[in-house]
C-alpha positions as a LaTeX table, in Angstrom:
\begin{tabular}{lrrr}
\hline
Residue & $x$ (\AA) & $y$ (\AA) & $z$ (\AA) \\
\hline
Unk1 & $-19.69$ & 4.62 & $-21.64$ \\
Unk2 & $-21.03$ & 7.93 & $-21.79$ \\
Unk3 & $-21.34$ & 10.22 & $-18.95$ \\
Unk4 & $-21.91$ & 13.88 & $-17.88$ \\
Unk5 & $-18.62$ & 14.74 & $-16.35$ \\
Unk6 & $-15.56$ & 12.88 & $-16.30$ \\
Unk7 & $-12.80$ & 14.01 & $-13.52$ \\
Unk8 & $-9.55$ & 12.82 & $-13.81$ \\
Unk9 & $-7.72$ & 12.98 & $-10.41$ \\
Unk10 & $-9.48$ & 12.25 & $-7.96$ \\
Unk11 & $-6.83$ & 13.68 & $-4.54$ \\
Unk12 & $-8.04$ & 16.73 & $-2.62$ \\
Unk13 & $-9.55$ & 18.69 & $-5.61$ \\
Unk14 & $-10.83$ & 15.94 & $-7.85$ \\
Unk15 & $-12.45$ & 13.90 & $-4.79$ \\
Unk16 & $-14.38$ & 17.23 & $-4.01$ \\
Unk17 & $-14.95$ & 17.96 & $-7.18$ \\
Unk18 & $-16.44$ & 14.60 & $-7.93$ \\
Unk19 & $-18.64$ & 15.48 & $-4.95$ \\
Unk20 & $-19.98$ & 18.70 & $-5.77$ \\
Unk21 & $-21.42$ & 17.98 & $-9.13$ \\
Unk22 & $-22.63$ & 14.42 & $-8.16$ \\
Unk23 & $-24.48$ & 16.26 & $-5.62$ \\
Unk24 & $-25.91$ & 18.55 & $-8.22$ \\
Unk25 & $-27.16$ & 15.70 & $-10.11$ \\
Unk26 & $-24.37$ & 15.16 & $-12.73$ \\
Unk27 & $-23.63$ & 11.57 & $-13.79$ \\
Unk28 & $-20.13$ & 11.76 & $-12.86$ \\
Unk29 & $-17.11$ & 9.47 & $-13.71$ \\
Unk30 & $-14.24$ & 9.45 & $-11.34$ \\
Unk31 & $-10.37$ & 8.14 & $-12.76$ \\
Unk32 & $-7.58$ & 8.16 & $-11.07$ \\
Unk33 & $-4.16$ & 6.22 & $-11.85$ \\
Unk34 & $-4.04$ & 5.13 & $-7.85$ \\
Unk35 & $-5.45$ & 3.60 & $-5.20$ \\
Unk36 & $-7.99$ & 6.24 & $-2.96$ \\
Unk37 & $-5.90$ & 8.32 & $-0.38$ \\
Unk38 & $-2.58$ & 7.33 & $-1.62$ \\
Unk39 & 0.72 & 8.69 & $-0.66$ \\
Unk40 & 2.39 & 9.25 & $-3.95$ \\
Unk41 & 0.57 & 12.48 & $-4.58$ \\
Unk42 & 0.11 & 15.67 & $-3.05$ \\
Unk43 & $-2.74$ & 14.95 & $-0.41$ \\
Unk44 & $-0.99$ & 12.88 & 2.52 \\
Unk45 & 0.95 & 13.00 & 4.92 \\
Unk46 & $-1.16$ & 13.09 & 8.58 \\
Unk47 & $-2.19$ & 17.27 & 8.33 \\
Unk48 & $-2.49$ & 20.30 & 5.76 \\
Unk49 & $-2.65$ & 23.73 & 8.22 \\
Unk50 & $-5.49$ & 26.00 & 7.20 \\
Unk51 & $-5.46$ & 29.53 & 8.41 \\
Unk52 & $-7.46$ & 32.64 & 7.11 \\
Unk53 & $-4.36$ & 35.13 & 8.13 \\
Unk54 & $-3.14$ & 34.60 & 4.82 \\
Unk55 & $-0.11$ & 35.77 & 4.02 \\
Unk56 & $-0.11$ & 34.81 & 0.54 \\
Unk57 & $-2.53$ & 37.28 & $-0.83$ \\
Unk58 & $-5.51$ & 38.75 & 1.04 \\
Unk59 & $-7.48$ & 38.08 & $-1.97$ \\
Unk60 & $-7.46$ & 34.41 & $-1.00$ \\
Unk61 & $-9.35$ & 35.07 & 2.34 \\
Unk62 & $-13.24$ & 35.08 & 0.80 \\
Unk63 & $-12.18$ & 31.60 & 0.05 \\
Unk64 & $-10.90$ & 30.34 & 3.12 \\
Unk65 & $-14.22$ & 31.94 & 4.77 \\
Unk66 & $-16.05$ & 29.69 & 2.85 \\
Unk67 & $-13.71$ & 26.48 & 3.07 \\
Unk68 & $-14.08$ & 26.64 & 7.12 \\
Unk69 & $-18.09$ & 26.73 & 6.86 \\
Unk70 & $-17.04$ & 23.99 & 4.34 \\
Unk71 & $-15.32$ & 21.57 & 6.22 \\
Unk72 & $-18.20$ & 21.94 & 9.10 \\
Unk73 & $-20.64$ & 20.55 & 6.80 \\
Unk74 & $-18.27$ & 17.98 & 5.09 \\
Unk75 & $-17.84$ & 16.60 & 8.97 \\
Unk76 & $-21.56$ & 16.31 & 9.90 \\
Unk77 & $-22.83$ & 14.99 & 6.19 \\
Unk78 & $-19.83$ & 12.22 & 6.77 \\
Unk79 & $-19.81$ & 11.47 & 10.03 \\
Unk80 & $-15.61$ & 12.29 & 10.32 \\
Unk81 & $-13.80$ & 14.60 & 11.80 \\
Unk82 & $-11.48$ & 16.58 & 9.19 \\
Unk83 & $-10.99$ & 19.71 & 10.84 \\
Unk84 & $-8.81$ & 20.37 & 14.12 \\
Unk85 & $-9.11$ & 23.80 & 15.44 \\
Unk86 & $-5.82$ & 24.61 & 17.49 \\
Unk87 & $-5.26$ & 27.61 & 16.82 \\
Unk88 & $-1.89$ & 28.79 & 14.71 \\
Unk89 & 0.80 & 30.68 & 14.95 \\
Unk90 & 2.88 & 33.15 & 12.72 \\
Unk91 & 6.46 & 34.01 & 13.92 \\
Unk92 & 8.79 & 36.40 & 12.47 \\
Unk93 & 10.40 & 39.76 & 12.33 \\
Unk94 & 8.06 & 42.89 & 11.80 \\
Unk95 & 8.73 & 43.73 & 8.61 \\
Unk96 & 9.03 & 39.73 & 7.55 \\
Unk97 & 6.59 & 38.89 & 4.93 \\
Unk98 & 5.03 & 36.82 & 6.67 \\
Unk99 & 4.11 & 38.97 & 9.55 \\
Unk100 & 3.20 & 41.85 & 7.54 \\
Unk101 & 0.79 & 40.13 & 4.78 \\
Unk102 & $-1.11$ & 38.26 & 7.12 \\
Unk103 & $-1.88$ & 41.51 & 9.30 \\
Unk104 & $-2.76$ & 42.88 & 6.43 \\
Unk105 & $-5.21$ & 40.09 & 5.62 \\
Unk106 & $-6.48$ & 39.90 & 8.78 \\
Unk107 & $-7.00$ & 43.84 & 9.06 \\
Unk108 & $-8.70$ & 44.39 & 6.20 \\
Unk109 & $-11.30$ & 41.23 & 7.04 \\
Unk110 & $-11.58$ & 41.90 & 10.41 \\
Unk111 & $-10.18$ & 38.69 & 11.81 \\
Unk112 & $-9.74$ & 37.57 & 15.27 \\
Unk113 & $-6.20$ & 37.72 & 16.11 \\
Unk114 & $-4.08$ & 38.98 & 18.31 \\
Unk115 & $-0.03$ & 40.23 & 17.95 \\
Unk116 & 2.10 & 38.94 & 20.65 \\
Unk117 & 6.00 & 40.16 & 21.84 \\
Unk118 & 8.73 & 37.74 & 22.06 \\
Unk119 & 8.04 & 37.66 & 25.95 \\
Unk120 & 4.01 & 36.68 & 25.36 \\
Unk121 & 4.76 & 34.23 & 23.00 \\
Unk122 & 7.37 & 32.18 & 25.67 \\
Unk123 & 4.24 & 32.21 & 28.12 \\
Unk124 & 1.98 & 31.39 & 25.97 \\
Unk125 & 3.82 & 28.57 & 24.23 \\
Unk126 & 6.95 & 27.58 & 26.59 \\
Unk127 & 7.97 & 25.41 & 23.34 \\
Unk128 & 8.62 & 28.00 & 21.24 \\
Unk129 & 12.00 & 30.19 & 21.75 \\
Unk130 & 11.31 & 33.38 & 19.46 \\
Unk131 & 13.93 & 36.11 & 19.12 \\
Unk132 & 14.14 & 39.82 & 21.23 \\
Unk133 & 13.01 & 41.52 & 18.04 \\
Unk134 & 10.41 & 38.65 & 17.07 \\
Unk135 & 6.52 & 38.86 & 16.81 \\
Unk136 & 3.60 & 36.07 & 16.38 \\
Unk137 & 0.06 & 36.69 & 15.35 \\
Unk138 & $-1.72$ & 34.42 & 16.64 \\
Unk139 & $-5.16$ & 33.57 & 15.24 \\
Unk140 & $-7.62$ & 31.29 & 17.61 \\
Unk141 & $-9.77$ & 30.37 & 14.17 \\
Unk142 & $-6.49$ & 28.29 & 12.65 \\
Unk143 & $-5.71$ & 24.57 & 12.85 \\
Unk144 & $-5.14$ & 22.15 & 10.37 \\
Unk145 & $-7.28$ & 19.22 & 8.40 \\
Unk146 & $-6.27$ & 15.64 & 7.80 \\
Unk147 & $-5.95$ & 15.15 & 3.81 \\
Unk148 & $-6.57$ & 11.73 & 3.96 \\
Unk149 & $-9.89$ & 11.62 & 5.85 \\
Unk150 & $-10.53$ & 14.63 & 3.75 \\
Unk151 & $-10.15$ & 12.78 & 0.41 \\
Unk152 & $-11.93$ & 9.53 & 1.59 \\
Unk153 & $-15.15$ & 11.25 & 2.98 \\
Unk154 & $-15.41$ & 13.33 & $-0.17$ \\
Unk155 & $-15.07$ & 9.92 & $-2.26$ \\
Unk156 & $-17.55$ & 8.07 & $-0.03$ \\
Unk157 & $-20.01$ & 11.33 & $-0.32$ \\
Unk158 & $-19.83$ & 11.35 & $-4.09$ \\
Unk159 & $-20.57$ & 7.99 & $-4.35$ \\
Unk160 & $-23.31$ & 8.20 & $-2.29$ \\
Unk161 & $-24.28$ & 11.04 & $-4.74$ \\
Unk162 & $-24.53$ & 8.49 & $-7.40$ \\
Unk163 & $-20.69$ & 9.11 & $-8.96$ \\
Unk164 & $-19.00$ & 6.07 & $-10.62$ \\
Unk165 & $-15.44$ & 6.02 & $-9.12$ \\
Unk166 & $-12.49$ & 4.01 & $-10.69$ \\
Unk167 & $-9.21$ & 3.45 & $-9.29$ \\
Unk168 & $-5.82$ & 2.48 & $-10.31$ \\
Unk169 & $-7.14$ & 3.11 & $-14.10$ \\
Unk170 & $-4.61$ & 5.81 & $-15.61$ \\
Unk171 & $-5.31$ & 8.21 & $-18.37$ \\
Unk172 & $-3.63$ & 8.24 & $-21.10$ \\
Unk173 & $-5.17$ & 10.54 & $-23.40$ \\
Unk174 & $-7.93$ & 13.05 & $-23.30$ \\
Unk175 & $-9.63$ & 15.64 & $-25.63$ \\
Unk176 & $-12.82$ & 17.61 & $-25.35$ \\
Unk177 & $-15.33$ & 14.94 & $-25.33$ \\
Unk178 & $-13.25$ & 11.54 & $-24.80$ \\
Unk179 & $-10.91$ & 10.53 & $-22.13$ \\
Unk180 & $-8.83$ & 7.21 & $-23.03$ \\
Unk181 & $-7.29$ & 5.53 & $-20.04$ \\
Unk182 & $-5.79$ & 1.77 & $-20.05$ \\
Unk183 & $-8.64$ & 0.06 & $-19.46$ \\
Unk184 & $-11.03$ & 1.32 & $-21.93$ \\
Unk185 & $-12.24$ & 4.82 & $-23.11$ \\
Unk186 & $-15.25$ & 7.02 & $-21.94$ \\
Unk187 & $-16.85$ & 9.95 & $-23.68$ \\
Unk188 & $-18.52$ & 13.12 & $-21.33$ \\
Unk189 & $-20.13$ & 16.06 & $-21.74$ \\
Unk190 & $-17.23$ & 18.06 & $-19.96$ \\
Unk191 & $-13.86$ & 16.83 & $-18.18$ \\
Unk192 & $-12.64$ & 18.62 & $-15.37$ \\
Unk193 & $-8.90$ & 17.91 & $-14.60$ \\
Unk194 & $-7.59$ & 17.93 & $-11.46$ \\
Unk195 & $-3.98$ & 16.23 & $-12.05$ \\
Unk196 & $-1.33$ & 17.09 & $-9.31$ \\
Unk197 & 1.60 & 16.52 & $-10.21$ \\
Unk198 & 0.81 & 15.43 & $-13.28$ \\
Unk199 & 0.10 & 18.34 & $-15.17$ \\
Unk200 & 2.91 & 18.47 & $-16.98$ \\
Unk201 & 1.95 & 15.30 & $-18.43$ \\
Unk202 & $-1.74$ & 15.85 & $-19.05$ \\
Unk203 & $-1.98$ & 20.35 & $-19.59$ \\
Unk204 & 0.91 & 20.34 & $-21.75$ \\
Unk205 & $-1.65$ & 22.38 & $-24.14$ \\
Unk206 & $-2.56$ & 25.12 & $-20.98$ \\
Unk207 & 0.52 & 26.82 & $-22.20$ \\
Unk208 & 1.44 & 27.17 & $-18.50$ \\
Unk209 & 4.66 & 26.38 & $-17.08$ \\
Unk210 & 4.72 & 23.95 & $-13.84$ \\
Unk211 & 8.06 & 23.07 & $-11.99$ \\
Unk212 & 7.29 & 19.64 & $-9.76$ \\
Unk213 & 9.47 & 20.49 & $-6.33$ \\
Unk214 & 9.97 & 17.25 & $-3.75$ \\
Unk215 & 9.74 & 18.31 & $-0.60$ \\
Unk216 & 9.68 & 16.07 & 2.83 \\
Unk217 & 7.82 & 15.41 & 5.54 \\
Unk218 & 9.51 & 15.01 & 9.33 \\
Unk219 & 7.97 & 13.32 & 12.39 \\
Unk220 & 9.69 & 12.84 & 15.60 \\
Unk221 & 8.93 & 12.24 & 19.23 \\
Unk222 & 9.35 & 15.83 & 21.10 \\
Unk223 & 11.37 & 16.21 & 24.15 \\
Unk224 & 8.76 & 19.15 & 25.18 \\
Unk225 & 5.69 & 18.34 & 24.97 \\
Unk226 & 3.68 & 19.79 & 22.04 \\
Unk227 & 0.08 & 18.43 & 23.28 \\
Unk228 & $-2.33$ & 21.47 & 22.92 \\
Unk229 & $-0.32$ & 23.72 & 20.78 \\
Unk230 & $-1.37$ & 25.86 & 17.78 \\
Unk231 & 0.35 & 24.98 & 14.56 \\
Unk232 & 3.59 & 26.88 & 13.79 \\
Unk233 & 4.90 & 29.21 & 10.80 \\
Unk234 & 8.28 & 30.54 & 11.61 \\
Unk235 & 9.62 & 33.21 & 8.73 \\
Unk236 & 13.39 & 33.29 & 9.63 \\
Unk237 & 16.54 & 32.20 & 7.54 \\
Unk238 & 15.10 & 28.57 & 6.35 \\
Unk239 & 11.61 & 28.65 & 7.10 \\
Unk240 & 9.69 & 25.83 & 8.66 \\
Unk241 & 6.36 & 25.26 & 9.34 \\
Unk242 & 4.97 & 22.63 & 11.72 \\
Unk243 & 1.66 & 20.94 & 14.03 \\
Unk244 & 1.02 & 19.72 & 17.66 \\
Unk245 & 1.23 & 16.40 & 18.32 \\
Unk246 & $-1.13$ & 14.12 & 16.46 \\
Unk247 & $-0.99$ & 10.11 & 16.29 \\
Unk248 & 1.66 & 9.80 & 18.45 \\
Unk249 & 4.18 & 12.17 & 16.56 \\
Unk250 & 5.01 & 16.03 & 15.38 \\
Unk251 & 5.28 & 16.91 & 11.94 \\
Unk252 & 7.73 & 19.63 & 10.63 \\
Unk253 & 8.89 & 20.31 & 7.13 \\
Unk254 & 10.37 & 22.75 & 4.92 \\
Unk255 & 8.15 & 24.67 & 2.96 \\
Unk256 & 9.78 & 24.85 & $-0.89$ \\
Unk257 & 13.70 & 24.71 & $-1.40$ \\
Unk258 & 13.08 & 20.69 & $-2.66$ \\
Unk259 & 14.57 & 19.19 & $-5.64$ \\
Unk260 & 13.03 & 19.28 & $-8.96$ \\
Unk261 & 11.78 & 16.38 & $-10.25$ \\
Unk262 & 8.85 & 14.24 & $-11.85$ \\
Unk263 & 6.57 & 11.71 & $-10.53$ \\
Unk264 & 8.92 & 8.88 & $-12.21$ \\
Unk265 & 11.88 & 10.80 & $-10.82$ \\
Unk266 & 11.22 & 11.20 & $-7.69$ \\
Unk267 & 13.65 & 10.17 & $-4.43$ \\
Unk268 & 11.35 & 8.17 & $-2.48$ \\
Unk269 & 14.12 & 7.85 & 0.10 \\
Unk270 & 14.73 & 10.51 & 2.56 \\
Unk271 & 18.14 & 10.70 & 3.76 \\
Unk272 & 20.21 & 11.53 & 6.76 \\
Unk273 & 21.47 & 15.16 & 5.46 \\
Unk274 & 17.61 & 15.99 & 5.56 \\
Unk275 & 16.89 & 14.85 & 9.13 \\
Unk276 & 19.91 & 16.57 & 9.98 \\
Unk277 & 18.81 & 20.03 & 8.36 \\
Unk278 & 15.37 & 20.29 & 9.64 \\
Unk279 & 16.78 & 19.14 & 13.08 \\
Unk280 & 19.18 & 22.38 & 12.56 \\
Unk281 & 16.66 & 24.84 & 11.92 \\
Unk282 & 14.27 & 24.07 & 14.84 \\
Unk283 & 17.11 & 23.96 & 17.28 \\
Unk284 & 17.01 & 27.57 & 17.94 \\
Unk285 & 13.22 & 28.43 & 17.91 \\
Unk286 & 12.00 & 25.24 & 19.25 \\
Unk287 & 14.80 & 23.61 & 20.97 \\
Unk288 & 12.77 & 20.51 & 22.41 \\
Unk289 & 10.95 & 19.56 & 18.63 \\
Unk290 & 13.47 & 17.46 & 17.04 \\
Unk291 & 13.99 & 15.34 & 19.81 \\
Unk292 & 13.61 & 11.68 & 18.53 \\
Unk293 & 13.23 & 11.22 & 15.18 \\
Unk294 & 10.47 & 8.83 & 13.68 \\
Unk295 & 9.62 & 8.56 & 10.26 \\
Unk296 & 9.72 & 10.64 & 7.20 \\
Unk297 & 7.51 & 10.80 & 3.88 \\
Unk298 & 8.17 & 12.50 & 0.30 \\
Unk299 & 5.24 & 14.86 & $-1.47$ \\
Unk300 & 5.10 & 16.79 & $-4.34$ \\
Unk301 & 4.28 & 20.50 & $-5.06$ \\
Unk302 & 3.10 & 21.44 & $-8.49$ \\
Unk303 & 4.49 & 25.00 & $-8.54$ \\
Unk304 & 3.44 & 27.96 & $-10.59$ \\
Unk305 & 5.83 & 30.66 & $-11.02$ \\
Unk306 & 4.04 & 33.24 & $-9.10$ \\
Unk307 & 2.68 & 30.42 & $-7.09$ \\
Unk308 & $-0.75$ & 31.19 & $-7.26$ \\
Unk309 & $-3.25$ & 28.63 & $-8.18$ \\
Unk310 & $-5.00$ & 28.05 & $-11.86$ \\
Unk311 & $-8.50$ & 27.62 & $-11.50$ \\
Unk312 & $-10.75$ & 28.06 & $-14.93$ \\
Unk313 & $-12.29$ & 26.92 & $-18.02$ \\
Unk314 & $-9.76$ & 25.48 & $-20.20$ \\
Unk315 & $-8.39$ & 28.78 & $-22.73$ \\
Unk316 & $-8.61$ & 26.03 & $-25.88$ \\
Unk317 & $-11.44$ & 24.22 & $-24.65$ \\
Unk318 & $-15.37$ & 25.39 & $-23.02$ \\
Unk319 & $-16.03$ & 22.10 & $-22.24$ \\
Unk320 & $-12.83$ & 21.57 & $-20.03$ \\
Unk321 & $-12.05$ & 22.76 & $-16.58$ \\
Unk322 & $-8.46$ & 22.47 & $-14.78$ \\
Unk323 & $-7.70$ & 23.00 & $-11.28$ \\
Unk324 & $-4.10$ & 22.78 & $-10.76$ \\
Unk325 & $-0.78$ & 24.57 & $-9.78$ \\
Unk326 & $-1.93$ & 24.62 & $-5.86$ \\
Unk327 & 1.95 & 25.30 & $-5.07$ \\
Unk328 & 2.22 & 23.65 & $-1.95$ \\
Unk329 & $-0.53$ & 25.80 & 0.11 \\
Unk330 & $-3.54$ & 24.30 & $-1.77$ \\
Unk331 & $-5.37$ & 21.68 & 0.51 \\
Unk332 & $-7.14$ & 24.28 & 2.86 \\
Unk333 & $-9.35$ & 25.58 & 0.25 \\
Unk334 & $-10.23$ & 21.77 & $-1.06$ \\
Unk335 & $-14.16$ & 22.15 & $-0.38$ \\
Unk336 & $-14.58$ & 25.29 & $-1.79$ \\
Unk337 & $-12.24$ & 24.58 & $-4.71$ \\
Unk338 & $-14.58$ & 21.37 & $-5.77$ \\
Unk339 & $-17.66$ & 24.10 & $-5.25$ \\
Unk340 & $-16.01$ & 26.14 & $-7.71$ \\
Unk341 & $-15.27$ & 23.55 & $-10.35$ \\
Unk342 & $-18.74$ & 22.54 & $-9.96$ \\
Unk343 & $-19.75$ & 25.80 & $-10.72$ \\
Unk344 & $-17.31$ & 26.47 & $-14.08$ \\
Unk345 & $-18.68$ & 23.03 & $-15.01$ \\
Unk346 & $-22.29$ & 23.48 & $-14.85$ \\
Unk347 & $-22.69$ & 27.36 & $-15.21$ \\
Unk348 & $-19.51$ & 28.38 & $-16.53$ \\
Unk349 & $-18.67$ & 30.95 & $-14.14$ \\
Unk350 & $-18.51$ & 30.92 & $-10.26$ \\
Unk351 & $-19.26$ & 33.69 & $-7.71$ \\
Unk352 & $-16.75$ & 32.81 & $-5.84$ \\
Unk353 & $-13.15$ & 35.26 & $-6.57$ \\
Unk354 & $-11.20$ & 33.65 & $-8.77$ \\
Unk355 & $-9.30$ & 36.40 & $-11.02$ \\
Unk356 & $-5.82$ & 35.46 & $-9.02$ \\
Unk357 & $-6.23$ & 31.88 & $-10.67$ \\
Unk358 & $-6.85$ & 32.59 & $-14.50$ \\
Unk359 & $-3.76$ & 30.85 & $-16.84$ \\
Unk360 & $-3.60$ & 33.91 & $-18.91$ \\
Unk361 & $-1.24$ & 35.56 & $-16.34$ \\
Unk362 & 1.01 & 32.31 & $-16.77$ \\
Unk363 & 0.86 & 31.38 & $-20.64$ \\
Unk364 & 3.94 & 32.26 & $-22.72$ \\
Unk365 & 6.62 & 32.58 & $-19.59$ \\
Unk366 & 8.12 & 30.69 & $-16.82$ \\
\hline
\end{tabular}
């Protein structure tokens, strides 16, 4: 079979991906080694937030602008809502990192935000319980996105688009050209790779270093109610990060401090110790959160070592394009991320920003 593009992956990035250039009349080829909207990946578990006070890098925040108009128009072309604006909230001290990139994100884009006291955040939000010397910003355009209805509308728009989508098929080889999986082999004009946690496995030639962290999911019944809240980043001692209630629970997690591991290796289970820590570190700030405990669910990030994101043409190869390393802060920016590819793909450049995201910063280190 011969095709234009070929995308292998096909989670938050390679489902949009898939769209993008179907939509721009490319005879695309979809792979991916699971079922659509699994939960062994990187693009499940209920929510993702998205914010533009980005505390990251303010370079980032062109993006984000254009993910939000984004997501708009992925909702009406598919009919399902993706996007929940709640609002979100940073918490932290004034010099915290936190606190001080994302006012300097949102000053130098002109935001809407606003910086609230310790006493303005308890009326605001009873729920939360910040310190005397603690500030939020709080910005109204913030919320978060559901990475399963993300994935599955971008799949059911690329097919609609004409893309040829194949599922539990894993690759097992590519090159420039010819992807091999274990059902047969295809050849393309270009391959865009958009691998997860697998890019160890499949970019071992990027040069780039990846470290695979586990990290875990929480969901409990509250004992305040969380109904109507903004979505929570709290930057003291052991971070968390968290939502409102949404299908019947909260979710809370730790963001980075997992285990190592691979997607073979992996511990599936989660274990009492965990519940036990995350239950610890929102006693203080939000004493009502962990109230009854309900489920929990393992993810993967694919970490870089500055954390950034690769986005590019392939160094080795013109006709390859890799999206990968998202780091655990990745699945806001899925629209304009498959817009991108779409645009390395077919034009070779993008005028989207994208400096931040070239490998060459990466190769030959870890």
């Amino acid at each position: 079979m011969t095709c234009d593009v070929i995308v292998i992956g096909l989670g938050g990035m390679g489902s949009a991906a898939a769209y993008r250039l179907a939509q721009r009349g490319k005879r695309v080829l979809g792979l991916d080694r699971f079922t659509p909207a699994h939960a062994l990946g990187s693009s499940h578990g209920g929510s993702r937030i998205t914010r533009q006070a980005y505390f990251e890098d303010p370079a980032y925040v062109p993006l984000l602008l254009r993910a939000h108009e984004m997501w708009d128009q992925i909702e009406r072309d598919s009919g399902e809502r993706i996007f929940h604006r709640v609002g979100g909230i940073i918490v932290g001290g004034p010099d915290s990192g936190a606190i001080t990139g994302s006012r300097a994100s949102v000053e130098q884009f002109g935001l809407r935000h606003e910086l609230l006291d310790a006493s303005r955040i308890r009326e605001r939000f009873p729920a939360l319980r910040p310190a005397p010397d603690e500030i939020g910003l709080y910005e109204p355009g913030a919320g978060f996105v559901v990475p399963e209805t993300s994935v599955q509308a971008h799949l059911a728009l690329a097919r609609r688009a004409g893309a040829d989508l194949r599922f539990e098929e894993p690759v097992t080889h590519w090159e420039p050209g010819r992807v091999t999986t274990t059902r047969g082999s295809y050849e393309a004009g270009h391959v865009v790779l958009c691998p997860g946690p697998w890019a160890p496995e499949l970019l071992g030639d990027l040069g780039v270093p990846f470290e695979i962290e586990r990290q875990v999911q929480f969901y409990f019944t509250p004992d305040d109610p969380l109904a109507g809240y903004p979505i929570y980043i709290w930057d003291r001692g052991t971070g968390f990060y968290g939502f409102p209630e949404h299908d019947g629970a909260v979710k809370v997690a730790f963001h980075h401090g997992g285990e190592l591991c691979t997607p073979e290796t992996i511990d599936r289970t989660v274990h009492a110790r965990e519940v036990e820590a995350i239950a610890n570190a929102t006693r203080s700030p939000m004493p009502g959160l962990a109230g009854t405990f309900q489920r929990a669910a393992t993810c993967m990030y694919t970490n870089t070592a500055d954390r950034h994101f690769v986005i590019a043409r392939h160094p080795e190869h013109d006709d390859v394009t890799v999206a990968c390393g998202f780091s655990g802060h990745g699945f806001k920016f899925v629209p304009v991320v498959g817009e991108i590819l779409a645009d390395l793909t077919i034009d070779g450049a993008t005028r989207h920003p994208i400096a931040l995201f070239d490998p060459a910063r990466l190769r030959g280190g870890a």
